[in-house]
CSV table of C-alpha atoms and ligand atoms in Angstrom, one decimal:
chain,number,residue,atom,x,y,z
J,5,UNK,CA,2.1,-137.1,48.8
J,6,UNK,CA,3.6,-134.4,51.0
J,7,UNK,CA,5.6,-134.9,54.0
J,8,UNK,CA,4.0,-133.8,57.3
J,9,UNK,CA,7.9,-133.1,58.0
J,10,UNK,CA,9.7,-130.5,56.5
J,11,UNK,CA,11.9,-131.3,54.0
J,12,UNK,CA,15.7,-130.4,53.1
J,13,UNK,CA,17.7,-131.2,50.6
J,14,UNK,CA,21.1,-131.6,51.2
J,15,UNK,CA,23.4,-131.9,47.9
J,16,UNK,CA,26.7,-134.1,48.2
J,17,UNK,CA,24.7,-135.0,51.5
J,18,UNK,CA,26.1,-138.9,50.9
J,19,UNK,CA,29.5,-138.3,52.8
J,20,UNK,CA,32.0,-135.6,54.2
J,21,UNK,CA,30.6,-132.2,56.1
J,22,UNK,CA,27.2,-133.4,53.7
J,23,UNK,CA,26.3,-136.5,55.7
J,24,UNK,CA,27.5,-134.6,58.9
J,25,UNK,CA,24.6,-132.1,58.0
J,26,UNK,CA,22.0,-134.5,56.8
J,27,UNK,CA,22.1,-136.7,59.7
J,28,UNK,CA,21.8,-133.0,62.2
J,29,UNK,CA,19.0,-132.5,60.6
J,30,UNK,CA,17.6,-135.9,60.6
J,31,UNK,CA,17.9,-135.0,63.9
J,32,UNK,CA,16.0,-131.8,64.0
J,33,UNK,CA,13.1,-134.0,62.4
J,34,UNK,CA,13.6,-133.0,58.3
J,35,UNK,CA,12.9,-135.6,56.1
J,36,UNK,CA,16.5,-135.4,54.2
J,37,UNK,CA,16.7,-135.5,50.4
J,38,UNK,CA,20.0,-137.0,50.2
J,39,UNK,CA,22.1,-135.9,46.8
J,40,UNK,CA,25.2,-137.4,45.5
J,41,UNK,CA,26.6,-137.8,42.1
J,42,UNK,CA,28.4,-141.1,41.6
J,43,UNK,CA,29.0,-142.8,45.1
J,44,UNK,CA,25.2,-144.6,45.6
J,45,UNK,CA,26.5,-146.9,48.5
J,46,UNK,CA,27.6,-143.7,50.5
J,47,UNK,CA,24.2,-142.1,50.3
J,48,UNK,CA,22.3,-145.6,51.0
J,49,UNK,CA,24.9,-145.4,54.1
J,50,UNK,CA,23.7,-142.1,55.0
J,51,UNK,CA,20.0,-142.8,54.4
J,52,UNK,CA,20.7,-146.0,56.5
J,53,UNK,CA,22.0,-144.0,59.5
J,54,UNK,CA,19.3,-141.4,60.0
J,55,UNK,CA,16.4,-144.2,59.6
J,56,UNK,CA,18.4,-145.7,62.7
J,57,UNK,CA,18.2,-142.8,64.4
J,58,UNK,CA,14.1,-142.4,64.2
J,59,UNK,CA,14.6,-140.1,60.6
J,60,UNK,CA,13.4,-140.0,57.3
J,61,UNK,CA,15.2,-140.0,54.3
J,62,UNK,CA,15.6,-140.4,50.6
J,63,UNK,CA,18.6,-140.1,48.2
J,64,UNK,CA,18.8,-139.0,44.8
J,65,UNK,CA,21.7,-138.8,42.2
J,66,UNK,CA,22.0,-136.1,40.0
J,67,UNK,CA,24.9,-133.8,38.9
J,68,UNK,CA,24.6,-130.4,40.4
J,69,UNK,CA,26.6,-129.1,37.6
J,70,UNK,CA,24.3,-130.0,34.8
J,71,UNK,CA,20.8,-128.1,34.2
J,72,UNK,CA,18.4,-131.2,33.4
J,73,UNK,CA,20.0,-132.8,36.4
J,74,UNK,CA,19.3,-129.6,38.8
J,75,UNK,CA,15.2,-130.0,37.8
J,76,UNK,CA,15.4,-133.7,37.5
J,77,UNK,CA,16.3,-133.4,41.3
J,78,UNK,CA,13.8,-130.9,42.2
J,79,UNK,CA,11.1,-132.9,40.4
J,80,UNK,CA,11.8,-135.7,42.1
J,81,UNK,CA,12.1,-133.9,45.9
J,82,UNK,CA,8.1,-132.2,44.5
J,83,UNK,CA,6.8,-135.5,42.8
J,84,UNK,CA,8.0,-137.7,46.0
J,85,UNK,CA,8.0,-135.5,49.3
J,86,UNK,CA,5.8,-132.9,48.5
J,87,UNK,CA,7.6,-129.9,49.3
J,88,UNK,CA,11.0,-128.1,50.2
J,89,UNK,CA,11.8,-126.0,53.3
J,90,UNK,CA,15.5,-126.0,52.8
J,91,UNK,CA,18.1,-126.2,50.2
J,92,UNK,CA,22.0,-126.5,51.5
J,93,UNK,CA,24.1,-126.2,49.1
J,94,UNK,CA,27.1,-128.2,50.2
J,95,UNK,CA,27.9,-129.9,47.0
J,96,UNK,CA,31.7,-129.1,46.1
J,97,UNK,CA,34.4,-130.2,44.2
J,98,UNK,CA,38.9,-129.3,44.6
J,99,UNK,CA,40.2,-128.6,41.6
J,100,UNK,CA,40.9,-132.2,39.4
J,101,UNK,CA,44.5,-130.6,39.2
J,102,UNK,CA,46.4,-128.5,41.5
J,103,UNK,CA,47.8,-126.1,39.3
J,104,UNK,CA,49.4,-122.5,39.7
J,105,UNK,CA,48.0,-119.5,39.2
J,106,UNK,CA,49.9,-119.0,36.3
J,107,UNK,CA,49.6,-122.4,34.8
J,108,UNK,CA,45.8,-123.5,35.0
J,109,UNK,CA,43.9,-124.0,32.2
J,110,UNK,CA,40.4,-123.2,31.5
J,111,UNK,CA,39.5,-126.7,31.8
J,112,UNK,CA,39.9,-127.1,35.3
J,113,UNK,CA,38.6,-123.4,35.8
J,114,UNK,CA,35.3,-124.3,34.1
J,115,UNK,CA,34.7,-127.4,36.2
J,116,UNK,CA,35.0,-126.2,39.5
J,117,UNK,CA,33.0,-122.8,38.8
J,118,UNK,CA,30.1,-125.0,37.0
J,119,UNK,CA,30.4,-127.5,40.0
J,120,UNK,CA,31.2,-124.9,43.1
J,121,UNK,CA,28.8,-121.6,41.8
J,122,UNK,CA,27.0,-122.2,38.5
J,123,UNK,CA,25.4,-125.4,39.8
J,124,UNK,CA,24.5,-123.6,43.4
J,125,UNK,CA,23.1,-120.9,41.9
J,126,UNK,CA,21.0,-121.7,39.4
J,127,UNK,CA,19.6,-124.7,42.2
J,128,UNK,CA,18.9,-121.7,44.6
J,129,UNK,CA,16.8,-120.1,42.0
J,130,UNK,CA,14.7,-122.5,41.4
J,131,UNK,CA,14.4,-123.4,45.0
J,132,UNK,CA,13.6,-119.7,45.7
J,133,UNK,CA,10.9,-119.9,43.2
J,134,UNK,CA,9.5,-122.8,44.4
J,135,UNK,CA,9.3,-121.9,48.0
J,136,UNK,CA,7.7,-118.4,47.2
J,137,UNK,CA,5.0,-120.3,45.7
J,138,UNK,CA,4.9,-122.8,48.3
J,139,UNK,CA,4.8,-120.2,51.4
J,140,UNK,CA,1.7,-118.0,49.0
J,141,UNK,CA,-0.2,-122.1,48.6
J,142,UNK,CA,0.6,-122.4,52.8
J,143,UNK,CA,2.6,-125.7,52.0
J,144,UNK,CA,5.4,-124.5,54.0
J,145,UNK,CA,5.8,-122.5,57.0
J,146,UNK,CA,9.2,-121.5,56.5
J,147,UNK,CA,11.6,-121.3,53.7
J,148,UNK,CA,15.5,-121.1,54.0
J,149,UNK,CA,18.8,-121.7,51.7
J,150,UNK,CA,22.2,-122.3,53.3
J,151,UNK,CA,25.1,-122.5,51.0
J,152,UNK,CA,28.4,-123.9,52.1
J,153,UNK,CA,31.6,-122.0,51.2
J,154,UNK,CA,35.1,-122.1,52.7
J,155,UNK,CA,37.8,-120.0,54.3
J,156,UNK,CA,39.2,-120.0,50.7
J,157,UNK,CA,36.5,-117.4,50.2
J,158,UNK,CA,38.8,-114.9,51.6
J,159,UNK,CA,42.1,-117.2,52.3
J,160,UNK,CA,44.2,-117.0,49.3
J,161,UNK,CA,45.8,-120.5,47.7
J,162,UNK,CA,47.5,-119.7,44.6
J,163,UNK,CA,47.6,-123.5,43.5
J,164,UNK,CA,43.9,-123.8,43.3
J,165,UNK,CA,42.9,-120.2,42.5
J,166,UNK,CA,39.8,-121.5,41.1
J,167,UNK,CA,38.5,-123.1,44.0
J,168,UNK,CA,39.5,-119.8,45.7
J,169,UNK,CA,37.4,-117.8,43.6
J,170,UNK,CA,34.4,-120.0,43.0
J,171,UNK,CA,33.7,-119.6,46.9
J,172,UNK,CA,34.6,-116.3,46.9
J,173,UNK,CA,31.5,-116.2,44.5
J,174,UNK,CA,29.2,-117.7,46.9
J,175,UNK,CA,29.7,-115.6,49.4
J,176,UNK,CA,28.7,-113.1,47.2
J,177,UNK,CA,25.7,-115.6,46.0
J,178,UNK,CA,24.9,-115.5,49.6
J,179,UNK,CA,24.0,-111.9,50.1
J,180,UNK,CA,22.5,-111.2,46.6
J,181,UNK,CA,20.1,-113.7,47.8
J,182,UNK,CA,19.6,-112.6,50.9
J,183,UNK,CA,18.6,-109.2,49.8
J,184,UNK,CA,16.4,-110.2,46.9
J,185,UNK,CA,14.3,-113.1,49.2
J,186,UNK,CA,14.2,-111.0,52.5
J,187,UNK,CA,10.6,-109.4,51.1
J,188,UNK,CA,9.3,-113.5,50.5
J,189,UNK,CA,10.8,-114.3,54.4
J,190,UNK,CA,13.3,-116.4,53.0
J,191,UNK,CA,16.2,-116.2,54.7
J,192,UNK,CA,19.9,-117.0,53.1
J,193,UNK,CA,23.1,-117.6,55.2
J,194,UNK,CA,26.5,-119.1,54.4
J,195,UNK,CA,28.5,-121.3,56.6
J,196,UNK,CA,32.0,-121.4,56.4
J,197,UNK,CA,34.2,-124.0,57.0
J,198,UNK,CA,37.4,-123.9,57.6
J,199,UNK,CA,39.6,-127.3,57.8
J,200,UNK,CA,37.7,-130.4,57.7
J,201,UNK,CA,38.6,-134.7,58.1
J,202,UNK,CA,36.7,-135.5,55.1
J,203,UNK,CA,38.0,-137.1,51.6
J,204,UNK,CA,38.5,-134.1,50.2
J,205,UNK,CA,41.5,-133.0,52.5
J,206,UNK,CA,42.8,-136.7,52.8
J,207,UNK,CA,45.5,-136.0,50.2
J,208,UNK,CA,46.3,-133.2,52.3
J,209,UNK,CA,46.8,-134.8,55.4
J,210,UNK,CA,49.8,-134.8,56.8
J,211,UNK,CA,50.7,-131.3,55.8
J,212,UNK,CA,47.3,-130.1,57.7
J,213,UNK,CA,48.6,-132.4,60.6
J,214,UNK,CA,51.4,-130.1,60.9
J,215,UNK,CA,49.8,-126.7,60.1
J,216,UNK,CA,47.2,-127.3,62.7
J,217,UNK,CA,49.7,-128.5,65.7
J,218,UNK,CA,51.9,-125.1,64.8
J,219,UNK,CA,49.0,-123.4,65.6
J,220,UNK,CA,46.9,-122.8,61.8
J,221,UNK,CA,43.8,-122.1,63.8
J,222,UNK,CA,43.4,-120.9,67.7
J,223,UNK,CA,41.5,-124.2,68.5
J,224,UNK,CA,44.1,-126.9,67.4
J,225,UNK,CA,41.9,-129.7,66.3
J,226,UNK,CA,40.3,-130.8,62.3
J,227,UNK,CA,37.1,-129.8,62.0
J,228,UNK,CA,34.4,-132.4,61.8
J,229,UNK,CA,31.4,-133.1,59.7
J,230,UNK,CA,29.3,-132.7,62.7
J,231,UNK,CA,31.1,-129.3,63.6
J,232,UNK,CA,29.1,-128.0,60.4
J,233,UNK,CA,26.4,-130.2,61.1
J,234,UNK,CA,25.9,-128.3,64.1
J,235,UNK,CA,25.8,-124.9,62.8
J,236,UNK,CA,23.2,-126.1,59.8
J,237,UNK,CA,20.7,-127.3,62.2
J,238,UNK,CA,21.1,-124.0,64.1
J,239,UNK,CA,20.3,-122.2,61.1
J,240,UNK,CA,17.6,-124.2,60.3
J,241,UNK,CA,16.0,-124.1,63.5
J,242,UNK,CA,15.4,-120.6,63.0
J,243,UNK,CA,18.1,-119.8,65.8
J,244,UNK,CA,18.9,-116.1,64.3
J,245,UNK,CA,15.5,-115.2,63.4
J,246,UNK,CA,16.4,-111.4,62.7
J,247,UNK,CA,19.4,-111.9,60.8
J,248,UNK,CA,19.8,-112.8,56.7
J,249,UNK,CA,23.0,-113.1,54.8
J,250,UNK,CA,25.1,-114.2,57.9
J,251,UNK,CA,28.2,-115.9,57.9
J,252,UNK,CA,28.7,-118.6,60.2
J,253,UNK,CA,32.8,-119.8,60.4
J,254,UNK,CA,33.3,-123.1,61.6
J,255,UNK,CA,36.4,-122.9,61.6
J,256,UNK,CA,38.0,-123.3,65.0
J,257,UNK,CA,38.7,-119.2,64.9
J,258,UNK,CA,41.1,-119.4,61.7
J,259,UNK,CA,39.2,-116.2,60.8
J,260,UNK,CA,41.0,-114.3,63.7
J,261,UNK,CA,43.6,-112.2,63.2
J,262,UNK,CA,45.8,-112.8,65.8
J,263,UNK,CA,49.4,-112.9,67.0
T,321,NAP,P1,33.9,-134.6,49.9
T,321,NAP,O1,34.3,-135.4,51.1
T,321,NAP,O2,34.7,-134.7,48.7
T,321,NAP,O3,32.4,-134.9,49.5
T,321,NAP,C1,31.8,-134.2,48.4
T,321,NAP,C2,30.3,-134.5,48.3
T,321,NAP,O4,29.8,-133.7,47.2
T,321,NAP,C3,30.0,-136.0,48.0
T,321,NAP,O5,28.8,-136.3,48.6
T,321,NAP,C4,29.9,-136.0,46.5
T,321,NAP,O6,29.0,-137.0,46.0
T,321,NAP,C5,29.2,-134.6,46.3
T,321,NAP,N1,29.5,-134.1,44.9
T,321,NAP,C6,30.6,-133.8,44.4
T,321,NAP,N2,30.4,-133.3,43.1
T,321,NAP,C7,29.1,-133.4,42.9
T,321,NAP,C8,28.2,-133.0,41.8
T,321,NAP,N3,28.7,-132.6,40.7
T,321,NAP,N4,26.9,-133.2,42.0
T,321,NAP,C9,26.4,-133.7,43.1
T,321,NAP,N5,27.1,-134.0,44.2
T,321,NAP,C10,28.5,-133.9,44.1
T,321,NAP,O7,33.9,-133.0,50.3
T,321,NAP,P2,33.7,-132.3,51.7
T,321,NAP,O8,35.0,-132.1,52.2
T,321,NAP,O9,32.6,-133.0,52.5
T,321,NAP,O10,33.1,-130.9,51.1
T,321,NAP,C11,31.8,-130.5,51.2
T,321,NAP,C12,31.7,-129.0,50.9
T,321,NAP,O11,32.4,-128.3,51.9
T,321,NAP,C13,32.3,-128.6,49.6
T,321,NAP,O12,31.5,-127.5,49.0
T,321,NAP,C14,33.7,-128.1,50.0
T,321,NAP,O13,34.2,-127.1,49.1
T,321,NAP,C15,33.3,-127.5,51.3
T,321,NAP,N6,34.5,-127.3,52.2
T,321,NAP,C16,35.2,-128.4,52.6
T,321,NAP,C17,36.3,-128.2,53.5
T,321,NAP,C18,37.1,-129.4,54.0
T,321,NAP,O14,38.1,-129.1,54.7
T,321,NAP,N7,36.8,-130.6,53.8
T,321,NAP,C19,36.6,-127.0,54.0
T,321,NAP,C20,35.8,-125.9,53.6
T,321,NAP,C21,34.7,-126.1,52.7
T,321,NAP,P3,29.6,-138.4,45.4
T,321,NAP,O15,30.2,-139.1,46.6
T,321,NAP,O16,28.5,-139.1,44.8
T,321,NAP,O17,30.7,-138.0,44.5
């Protein structure tokens, strides 16, 4: 069967800035391939909420940072929608330990780079390759990939250097592939988050609390999932037609200098 929608597949699209971009693009009528890893009653939750609004959805588990799991996932998007218009790579993981620069181990190096690069990049390969064939077999109109990073691309946190470094590299993911699938129209962009109310900054809290009344960003609010949300669906409307490799901060103008 292929969908008569287009499809997207979101990865760690069963909660956080995921669901907020699965259920914008529910909205922009994809059918959403809805990843997780471990939490199934999130993504049902998800799935739930954009069949409510009118959508269409699936969910799938699989561990973006493990190789049979990456083709297990785009196997089952193929065998069960039919095609694939767009890949976000949200997935993402904090460091399991917050550790200084000069006391982290390789351990908790490895598992954020295989979770936060490896496991984006080799995805976006294969999507790549499957899109080129779909767009020469006229299965899709459109191809696109949009990989979420963070202000810790450029913003430097020496207790989770990793993290810092691992979204450093897909920024540079970002415009490798946006020069090398510019000649197959498929265009690449990165959205860049800044602070976000999700699980992954719950620990954090209170110290963010602070940071953001004291004036951390120019607009003094968290960022919500829907915030990114937002900008995906932008992207994937085909919004910035003549531009590739973009950054898009969604970050309430953190990326400012300003005094
Ligand atoms: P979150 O609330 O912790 O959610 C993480 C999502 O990723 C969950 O859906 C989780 O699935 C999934 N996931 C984690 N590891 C996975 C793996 N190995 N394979 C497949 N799925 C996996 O995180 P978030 O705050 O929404 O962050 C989403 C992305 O935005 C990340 O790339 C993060 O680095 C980035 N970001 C976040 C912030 C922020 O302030 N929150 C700011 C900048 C950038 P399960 O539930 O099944 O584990």
């Amino acid at each position: 069967m292929v969908s008569k929608q287009p499809v997207a597949l979101v990865t760690g699209g069963s909660r956080g800035i995921g669901r907020g971009i699965a259920l914008a693009l529910g909205q922009e009528g994809y059918t959403v391939l809805i990843n997780y890893n471990s939490n199934v009653g999130s993504a049902v939750q998800t799935k739930h909420m954009i069949e409510q609004m009118g959508g269409q959805a699936e969910t799938c588990q699989a561990d973006i940072a493990a190789g049979p799991d990456r083709e297990l996932l785009l196997d089952y998007c193929m065998e069960n929608l039919g095609r694939l218009d767009l890949l976000v790579n949200n997935a993402g993981i904090a460091p399991p330990k917050r550790m200084d620069l000069l006391e982290t181990d390789e351990k908790n190096y490895d598992k954020v780079m295989t979770t936060n690069l490896k496991g984006p990049f080799f995805l976006a390969q294969r999507a790549a390759n499957l899109m080129i064939q779909e767009l020469q077999n006229k299965i899709i109109p459109s191809g696109c990939i949009i990989n979420v990073s963070s202000i810790s691309a450029y913003a430097v946190s020496v207790n989770r250097g990793e993290y810092c470094m691992s979204k450093a590299g897909v920024s540079m993911m970002t415009s490798l592939l946006a020069v090398r699938l510019a000649e197959h129209g498929i265009p690449v962009y990165e959205v860049r988050p800044g602070v976000v109310d999700t699980d992954m900054t719950a620990a954090v809290k209170e110290k963010y609390d602070k940071l953001i009344r004291e004036g951390f960003s120019p607009i003094r609010r968290w960022g919500k999932p829907a915030d990114v949300g937002k900008a995906v669906a932008m992207l994937a409307r085909g919004d910035l037609p003549f531009s590739t490799g973009e950054v898009i901060n969604v970050d309430g103008g953190f990326h400012i200098r300003y005094f």
